[in-house]
Coordinates of C-alpha atoms and ligand atoms in Angstrom, one line a residue:
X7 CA 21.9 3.2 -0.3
X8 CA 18.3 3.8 1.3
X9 CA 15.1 5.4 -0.5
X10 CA 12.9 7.5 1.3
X11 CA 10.0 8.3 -0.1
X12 CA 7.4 10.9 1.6
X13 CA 3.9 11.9 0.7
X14 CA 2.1 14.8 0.2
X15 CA 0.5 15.3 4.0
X16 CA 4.3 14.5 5.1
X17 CA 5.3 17.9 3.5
X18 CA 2.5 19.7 3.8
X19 CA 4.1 22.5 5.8
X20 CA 7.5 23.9 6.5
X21 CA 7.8 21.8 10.3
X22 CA 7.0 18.8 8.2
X23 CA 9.6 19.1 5.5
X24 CA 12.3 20.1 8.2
X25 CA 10.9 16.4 9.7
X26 CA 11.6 15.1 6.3
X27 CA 15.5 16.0 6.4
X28 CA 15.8 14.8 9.6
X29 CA 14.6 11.9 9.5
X30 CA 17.2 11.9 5.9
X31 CA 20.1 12.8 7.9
X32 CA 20.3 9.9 10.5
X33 CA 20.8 7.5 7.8
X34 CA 24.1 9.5 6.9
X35 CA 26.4 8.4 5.7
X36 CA 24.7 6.2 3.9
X37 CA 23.6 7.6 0.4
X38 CA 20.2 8.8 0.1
X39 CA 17.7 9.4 -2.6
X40 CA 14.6 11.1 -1.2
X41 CA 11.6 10.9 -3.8
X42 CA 9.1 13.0 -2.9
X43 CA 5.5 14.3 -3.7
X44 CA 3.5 17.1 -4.1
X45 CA 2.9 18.9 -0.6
X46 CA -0.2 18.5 0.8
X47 CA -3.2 19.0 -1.9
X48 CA -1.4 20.6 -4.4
X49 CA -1.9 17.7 -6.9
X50 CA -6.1 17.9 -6.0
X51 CA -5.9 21.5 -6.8
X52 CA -4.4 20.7 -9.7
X53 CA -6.6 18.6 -10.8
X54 CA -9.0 21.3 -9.7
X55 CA -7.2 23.8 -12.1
X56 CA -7.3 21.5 -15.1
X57 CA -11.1 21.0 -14.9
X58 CA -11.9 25.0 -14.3
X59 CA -9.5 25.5 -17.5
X60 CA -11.9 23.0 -19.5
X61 CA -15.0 23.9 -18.1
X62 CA -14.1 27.8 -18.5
X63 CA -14.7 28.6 -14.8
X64 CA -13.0 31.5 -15.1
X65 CA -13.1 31.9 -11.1
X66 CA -12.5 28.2 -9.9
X67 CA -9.4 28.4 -12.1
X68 CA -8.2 32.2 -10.1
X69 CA -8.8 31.2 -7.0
X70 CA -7.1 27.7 -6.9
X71 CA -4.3 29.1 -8.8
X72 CA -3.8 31.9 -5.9
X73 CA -4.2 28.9 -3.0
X74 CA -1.2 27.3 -4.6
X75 CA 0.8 30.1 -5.2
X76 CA 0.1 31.7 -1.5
X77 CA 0.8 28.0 0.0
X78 CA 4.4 27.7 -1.3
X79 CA 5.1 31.5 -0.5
X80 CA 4.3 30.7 2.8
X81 CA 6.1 27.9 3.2
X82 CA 9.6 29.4 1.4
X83 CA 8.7 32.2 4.2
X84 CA 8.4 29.3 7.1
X85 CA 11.7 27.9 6.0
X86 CA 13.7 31.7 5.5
X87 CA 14.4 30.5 1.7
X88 CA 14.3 33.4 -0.7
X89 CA 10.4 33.9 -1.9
X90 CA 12.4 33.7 -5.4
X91 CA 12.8 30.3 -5.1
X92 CA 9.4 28.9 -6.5
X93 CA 8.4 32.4 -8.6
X94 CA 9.6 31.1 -12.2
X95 CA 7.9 27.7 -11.6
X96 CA 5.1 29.8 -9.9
X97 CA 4.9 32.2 -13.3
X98 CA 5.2 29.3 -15.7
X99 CA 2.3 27.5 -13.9
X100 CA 0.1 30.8 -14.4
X101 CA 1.0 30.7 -17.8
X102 CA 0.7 27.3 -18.7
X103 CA -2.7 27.3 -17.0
X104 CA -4.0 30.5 -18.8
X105 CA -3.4 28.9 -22.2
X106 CA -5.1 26.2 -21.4
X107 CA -8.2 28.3 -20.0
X108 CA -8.2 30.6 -23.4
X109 CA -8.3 27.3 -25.6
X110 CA -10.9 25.1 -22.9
X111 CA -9.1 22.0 -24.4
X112 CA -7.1 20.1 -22.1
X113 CA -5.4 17.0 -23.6
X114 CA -4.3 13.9 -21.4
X115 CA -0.9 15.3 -21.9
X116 CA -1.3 18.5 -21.0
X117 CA -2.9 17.4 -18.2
X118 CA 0.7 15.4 -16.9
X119 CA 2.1 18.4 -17.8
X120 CA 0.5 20.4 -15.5
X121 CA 0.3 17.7 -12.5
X122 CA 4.3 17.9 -12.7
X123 CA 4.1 21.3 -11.0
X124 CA 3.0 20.1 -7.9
X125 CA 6.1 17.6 -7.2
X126 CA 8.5 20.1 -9.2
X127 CA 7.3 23.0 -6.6
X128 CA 7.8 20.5 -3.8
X129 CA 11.0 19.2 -4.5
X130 CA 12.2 22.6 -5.4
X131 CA 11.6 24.3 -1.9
X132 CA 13.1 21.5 0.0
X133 CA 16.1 21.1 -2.2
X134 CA 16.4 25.0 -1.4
X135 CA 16.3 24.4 2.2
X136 CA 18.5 21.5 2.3
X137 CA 21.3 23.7 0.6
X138 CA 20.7 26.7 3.6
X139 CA 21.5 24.2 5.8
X140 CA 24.9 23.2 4.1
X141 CA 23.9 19.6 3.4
X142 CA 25.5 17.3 0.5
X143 CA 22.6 17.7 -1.8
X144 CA 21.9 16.7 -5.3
X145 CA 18.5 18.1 -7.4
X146 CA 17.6 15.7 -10.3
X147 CA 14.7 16.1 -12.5
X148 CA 12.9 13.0 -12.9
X149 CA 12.4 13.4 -16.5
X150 CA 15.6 12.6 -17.0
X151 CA 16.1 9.1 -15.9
X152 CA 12.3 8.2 -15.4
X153 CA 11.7 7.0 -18.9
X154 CA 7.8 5.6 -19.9
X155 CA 5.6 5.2 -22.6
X156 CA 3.6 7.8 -23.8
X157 CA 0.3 6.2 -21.9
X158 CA -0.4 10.0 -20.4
X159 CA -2.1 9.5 -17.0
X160 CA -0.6 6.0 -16.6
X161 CA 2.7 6.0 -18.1
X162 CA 4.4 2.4 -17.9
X163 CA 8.1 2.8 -17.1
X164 CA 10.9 1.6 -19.3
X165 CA 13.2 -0.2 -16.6
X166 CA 15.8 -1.5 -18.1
X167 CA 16.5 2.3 -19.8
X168 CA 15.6 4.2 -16.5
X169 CA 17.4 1.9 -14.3
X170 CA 20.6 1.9 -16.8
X171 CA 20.0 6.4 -16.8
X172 CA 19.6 6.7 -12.6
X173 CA 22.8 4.4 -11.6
X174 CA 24.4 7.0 -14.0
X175 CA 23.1 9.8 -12.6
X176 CA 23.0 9.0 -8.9
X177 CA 24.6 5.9 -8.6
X178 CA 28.2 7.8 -9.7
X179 CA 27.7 11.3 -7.9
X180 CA 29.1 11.5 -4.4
X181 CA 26.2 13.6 -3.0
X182 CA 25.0 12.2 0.2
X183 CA 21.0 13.0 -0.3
X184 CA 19.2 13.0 -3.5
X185 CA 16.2 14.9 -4.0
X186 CA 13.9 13.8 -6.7
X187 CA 10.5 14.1 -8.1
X188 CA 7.7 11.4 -7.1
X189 CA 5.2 10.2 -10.0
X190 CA 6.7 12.2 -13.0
X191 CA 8.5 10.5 -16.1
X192 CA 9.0 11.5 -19.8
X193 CA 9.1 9.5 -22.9
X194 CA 12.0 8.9 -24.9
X195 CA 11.0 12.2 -26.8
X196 CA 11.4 14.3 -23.2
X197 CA 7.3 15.3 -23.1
X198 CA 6.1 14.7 -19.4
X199 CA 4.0 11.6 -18.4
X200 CA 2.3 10.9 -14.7
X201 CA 2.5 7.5 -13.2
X202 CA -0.9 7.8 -11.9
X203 CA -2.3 9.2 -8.5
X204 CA -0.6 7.8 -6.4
X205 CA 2.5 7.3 -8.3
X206 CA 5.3 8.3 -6.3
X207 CA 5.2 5.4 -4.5
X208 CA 6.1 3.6 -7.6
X209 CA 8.5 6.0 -8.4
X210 CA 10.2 5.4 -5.3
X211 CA 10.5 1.6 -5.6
X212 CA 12.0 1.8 -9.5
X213 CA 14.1 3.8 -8.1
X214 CA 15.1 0.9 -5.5
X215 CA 15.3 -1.5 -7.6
X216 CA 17.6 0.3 -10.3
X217 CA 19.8 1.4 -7.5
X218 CA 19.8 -1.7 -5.2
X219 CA 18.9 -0.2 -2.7
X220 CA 19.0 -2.0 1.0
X221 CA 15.5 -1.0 1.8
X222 CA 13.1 0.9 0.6
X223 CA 11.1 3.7 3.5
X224 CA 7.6 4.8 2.5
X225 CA 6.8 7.8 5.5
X226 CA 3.2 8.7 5.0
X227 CA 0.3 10.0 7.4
X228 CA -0.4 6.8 8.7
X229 CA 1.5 4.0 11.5
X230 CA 1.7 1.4 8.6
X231 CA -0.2 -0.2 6.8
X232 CA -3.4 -1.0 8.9
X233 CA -6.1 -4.0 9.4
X234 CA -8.4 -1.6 7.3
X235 CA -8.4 2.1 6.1
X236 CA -8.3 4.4 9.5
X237 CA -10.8 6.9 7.8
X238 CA -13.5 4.0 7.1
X239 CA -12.7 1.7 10.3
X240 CA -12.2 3.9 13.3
X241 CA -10.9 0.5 15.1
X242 CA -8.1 -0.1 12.4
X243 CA -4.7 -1.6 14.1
X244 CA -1.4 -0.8 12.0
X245 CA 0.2 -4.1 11.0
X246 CA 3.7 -4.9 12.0
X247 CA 4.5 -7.4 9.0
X248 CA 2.7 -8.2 5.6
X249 CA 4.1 -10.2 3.3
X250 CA 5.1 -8.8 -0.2
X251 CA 2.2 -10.8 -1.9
X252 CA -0.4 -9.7 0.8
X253 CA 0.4 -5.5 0.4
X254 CA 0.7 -6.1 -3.4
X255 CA -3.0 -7.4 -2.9
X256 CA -4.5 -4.7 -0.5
X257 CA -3.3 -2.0 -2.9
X258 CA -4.6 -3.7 -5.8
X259 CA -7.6 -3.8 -4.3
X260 CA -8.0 -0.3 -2.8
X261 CA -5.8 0.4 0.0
X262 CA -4.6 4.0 -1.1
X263 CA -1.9 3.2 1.1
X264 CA 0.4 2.3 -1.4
X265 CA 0.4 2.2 -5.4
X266 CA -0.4 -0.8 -6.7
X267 CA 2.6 -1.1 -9.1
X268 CA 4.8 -0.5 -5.5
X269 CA 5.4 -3.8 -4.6
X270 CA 6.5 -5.7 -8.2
X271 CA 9.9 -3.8 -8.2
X272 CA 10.6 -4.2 -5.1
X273 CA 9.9 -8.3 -4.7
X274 CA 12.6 -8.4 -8.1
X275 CA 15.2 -7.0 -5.9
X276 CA 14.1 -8.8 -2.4
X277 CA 14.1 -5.4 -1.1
X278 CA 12.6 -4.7 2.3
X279 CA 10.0 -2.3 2.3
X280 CA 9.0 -0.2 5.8
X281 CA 5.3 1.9 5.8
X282 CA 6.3 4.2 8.4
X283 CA 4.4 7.3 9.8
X284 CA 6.3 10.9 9.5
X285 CA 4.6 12.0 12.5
X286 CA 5.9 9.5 14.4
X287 CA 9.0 8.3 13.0
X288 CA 9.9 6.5 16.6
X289 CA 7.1 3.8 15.8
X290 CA 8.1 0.2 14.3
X291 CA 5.7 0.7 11.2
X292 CA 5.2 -2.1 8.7
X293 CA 7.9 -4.1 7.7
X294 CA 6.9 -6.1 4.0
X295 CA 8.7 -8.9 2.9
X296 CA 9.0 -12.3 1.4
X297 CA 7.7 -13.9 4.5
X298 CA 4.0 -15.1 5.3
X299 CA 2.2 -15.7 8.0
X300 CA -0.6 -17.7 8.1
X301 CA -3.2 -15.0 9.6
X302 CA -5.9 -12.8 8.4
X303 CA -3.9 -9.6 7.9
X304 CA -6.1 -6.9 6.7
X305 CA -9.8 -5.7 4.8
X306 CA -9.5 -3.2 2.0
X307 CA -12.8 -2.0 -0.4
X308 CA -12.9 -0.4 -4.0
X309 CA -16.4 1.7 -4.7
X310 CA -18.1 2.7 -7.8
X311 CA -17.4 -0.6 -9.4
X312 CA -19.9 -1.9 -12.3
X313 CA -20.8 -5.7 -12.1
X314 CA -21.7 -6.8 -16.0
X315 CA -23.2 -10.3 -16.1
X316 CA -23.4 -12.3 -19.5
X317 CA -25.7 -15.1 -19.5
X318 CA -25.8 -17.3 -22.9
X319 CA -26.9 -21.1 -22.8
X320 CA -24.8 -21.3 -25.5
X321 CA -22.2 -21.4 -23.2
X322 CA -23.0 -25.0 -22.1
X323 CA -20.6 -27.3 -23.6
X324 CA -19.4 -25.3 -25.9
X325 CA -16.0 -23.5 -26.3
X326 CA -14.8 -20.1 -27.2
X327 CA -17.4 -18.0 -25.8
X328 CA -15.3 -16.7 -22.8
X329 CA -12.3 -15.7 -25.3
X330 CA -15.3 -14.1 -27.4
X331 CA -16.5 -12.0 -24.4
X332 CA -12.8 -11.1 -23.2
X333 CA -11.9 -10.2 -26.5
X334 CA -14.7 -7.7 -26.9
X335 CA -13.1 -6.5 -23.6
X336 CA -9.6 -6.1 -25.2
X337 CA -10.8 -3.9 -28.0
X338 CA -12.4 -1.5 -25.7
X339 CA -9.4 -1.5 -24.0
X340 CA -11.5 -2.2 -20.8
X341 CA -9.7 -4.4 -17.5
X342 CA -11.8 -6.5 -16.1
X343 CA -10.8 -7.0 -12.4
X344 CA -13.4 -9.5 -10.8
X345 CA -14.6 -12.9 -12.7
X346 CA -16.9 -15.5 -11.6
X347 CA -18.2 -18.4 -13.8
X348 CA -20.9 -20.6 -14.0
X349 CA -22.0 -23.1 -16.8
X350 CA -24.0 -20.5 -18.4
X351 CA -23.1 -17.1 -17.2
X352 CA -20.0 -15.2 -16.5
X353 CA -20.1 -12.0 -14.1
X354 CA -17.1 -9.2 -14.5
X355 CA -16.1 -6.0 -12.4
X356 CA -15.3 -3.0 -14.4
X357 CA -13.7 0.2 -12.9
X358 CA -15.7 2.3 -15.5
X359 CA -19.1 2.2 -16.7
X360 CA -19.4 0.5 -19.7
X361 CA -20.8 2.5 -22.8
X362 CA -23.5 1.8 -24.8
X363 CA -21.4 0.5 -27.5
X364 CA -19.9 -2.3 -25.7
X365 CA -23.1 -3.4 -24.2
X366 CA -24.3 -3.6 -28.0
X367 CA -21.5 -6.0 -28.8
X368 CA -21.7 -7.9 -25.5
X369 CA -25.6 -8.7 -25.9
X370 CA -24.5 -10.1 -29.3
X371 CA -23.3 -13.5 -27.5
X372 CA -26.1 -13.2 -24.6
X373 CA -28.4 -11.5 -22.4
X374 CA -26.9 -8.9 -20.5
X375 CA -27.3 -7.4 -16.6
X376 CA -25.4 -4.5 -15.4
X377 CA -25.5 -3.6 -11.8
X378 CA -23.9 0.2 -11.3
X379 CA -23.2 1.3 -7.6
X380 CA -20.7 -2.0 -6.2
X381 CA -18.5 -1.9 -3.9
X382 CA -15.8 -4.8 -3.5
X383 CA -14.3 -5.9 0.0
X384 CA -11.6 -7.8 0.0
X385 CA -10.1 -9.8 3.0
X386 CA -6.4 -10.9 2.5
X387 CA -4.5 -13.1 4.8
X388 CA -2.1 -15.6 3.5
X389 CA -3.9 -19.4 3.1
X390 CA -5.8 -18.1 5.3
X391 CA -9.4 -19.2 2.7
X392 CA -9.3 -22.8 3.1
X393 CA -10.6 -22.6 7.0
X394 CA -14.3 -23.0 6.7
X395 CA -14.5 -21.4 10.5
X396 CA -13.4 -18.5 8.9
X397 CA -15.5 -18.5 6.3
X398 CA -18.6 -18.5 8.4
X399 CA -17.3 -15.7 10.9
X400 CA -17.1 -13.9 7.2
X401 CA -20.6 -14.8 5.6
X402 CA -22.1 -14.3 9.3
X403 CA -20.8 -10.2 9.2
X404 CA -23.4 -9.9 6.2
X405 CA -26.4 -10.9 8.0
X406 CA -30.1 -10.6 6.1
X407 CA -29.6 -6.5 5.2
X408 CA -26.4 -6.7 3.1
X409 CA -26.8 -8.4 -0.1
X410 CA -23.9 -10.0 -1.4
X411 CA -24.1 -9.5 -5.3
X412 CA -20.4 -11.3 -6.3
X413 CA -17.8 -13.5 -4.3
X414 CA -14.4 -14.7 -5.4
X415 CA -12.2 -17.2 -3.9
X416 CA -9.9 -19.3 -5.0
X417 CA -8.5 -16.8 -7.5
X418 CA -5.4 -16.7 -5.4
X419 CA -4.1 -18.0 -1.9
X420 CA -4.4 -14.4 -0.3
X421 CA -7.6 -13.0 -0.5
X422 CA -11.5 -13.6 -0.6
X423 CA -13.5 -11.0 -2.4
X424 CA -16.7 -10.2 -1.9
X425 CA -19.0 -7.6 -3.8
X426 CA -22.2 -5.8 -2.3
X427 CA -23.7 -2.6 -3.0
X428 CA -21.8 1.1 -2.5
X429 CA -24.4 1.8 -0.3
X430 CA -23.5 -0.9 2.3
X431 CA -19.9 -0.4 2.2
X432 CA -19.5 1.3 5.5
X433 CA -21.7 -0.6 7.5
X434 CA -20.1 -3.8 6.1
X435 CA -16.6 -3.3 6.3
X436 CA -17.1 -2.1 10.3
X437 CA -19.1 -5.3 11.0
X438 CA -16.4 -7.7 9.3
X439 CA -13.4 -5.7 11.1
X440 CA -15.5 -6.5 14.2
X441 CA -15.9 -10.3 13.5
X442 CA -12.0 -10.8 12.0
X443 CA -10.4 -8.6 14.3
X444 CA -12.4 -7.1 17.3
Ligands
ADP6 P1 0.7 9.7 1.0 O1 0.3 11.1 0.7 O2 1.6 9.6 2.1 O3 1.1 9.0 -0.2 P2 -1.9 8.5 0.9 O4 -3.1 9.4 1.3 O5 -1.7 8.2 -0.5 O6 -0.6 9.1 1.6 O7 -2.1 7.1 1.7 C1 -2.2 7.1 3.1 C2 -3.7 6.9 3.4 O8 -4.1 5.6 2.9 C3 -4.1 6.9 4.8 O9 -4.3 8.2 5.3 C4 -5.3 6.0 4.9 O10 -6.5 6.8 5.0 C5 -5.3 5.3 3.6 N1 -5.4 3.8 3.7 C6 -6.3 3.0 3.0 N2 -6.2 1.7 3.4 C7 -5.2 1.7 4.4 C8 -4.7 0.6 5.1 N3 -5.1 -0.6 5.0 N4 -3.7 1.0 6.0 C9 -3.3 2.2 6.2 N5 -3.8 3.3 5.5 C10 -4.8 3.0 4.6
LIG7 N1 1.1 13.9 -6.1 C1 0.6 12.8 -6.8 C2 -0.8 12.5 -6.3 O1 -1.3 13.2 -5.5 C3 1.5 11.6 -6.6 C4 1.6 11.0 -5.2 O2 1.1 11.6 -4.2 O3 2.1 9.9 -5.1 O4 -1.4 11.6 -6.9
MG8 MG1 0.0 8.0 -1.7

């Protein structure tokens, strides 16, 4: 058994999703389960579609509707499907979407609800195309077996129940390819729930895992995972091997390339993982693993982060106040990514911007600075940190003009993080690819 999993730029027309069954069929006879994702934007305009419905932008919400519809006509007309194949789905989007236009109110789970079309539509048309060309094919809607908490927009999956439901589904049919939904769940009670942007990559590994799969295929837009995002650092090299604990970093801290839940299920099983790139499947990609190796590997960033900074000299000598502050954090529900202590103060990163509220209750134990606009860059390489040589090829990157507002290190064995402002993010990240890698 092999997973496959392909993104939305991998079926983003009809040459593409032919590529995708190709590239399915040479693994024959081994059993296949294909997860897939929306094709190309789809999910965007989606997104696009949701906020038009809220905002009551009548025309926003017409015309993005009419992209989507035209650009899976055009496809079922590419692959000589019948135009019928995606017209219910395509009419119960319409009507979904104008309900939610005539009442403005868009709920977080209406809002799965309607980010399911895009991977539905997808999966539909290919599993359409796959059965005009005679293959052993078998359509499963991932609500069934996908089973999650009702956390809409960030579902966490159930896996004992969802592994226990998919080796009854797929494990016992004798289909050779399974087509499947990326990023879509349901709770026990059936309602739809999205595993994030992003998601289908974790889809795809749960899906490993429950299945025992021999390795698990992620084909996206890119040669592999790369010494830095291609679309920031023109210079970026793909990477030939990563270890499991190094990708699991450089997702969690930015790299799009992969969701950063991917890697968790996988690492339970010991299943190989392969970043390969669907326009050119004849490269070696990325192969991830349990292995290290002790080299720098790769530079990832995360913008728009808030630094808060808590500084009490109550702090000195005394205990509790750090379970005080993090507590205030757990009842606003807020992660805190980023920490860094000193006898008196204690800086965090938030993804969000905190609200006025929790401000009020942090400047209860001290003073309080928030800095808005940060960007974290994070270098990971295996044991790589305790090499002061490195270190000062690092620190000498930044130079007088980029201030370094936050650094980490120590946190764990793969990765140095250092904060600066949004505004410097480019500038920096091309000067430290230079220095680690040029
Ligand atoms: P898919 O639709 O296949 O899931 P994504 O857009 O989610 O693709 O992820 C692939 C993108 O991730 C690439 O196009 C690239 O811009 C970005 N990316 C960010 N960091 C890296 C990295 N270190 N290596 C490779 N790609 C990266
Ligand atoms: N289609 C979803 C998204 O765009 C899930 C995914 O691509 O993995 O976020
Ligand atoms: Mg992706």
């Amino acid at each position: 058994m092999i997973v496959l999993k392909f993104g939305g730029t991998s079926i983003r027309n009809s040459t593409m999703i032919q590529r995708t069954l190709e590239i399915a069929s040479k693994k024959l006879p081994k059993k296949v389960v294909i997860v897939y994702s929306a094709s190309g934007k789809t999910t965007d305009h989606l997104v696009t579609i949701g906020e038009a419905a809220r905002n009551g932008n009548k025309e926003a919400y017409e015309s993005t509707l009419e992209q989507i519809i035209t650009h899976h006509k055009n496809i079922c007309n590419d692959l000589s499907i019948s135009q019928e194949t995606a017209d219910d789905l395509l009419e119960e989007l319409r009507h979904f979407t104008q309900g939610l236009l005539l009442l403005k109110e868009v709920t977080k789970r209406s809002f799965d609800s309607l980010l399911s079309f895009g991977e539905f539509l997808s999966t539909r048309l290919v599993y359409a195309y796959a059965m005009s060309k005679n293959l052993s094919v078998e359509y499963h809607d991932s609500r069934t077996f996908l089973k999650t908490d009702n956390t809409f927009g960030n579902a966490q999956p159930n896996m004992p129940r969802t592994k226990e439901l998919l080796k009854q589904r797929i494990g016992s049919s004798s289909a050779s390819i399974h087509i499947v939904q990326g990023f879509i769940g349901s709770t026990e009670g059936g309602v739809c729930t999205t595993l994030g942007r992003g998601g289908s990559d974790y889809t795809a590994s749960l899906c490993a895992a429950a299945l025992d799969a021999e390795v698990l295929e992620v084909w996206t837009d890119v040669p592999g995972i790369m010494t830095s995002d291609p679309r920031i650092v023109s210079d970026a090299q793909p990477l030939s091997a990563l270890s499991y604990q190094e990708a699991a970093e450089l997702a969690y801290f930015g790299a799009k390339v992969l969701h950063p839940a991917t890697i968790q299920p996988a690492v339970e099983k010991a299943i190989p993982v392969v970043i390969k790139n669907t326009n050119e499947p004849e490269l070696p990609g990325t192969n991830i693993g349990p292995n290290h190796t002790p080299t720098i590997k790769a530079l990832t960033s995360k913008s728009s982060l808030t630094l808060v900074q808590v500084h009490s000299s109550r702090m000195l000598n005394n205990h509790g106040f750090l379970s005080g502050m993090f507590t205030i954090f757990n009842e606003h529900k807020i992660s805190v990514d980023i920490v860094a202590t000193s006898e008196v103060s204690i800086t965090v990163s938030l993804e969000i911007a905190p609200d006025d509220k929790l401000l009020n209750e942090l400047s209860r134990i001290g003073k309080i600075i928030v800095l808005q606009n940060q960007t974290c860059l994070c270098a990971v390489g295996y044991r790589v940190w305790r090499n002061a040589n490195l270190l000062s090829k690092v620190f000498s990157a930044f130079g007088k003009d980029i201030p370094i507002t936050l650094i980490s290190l120590g946190g764990s064995e793969n990765n140095l993080t250092i904060v600066i402002p949004d505004s410097k993010q480019q500038i920096a990240l091309e000067r430290l690819h230079t220095v680690l890698f040029g």
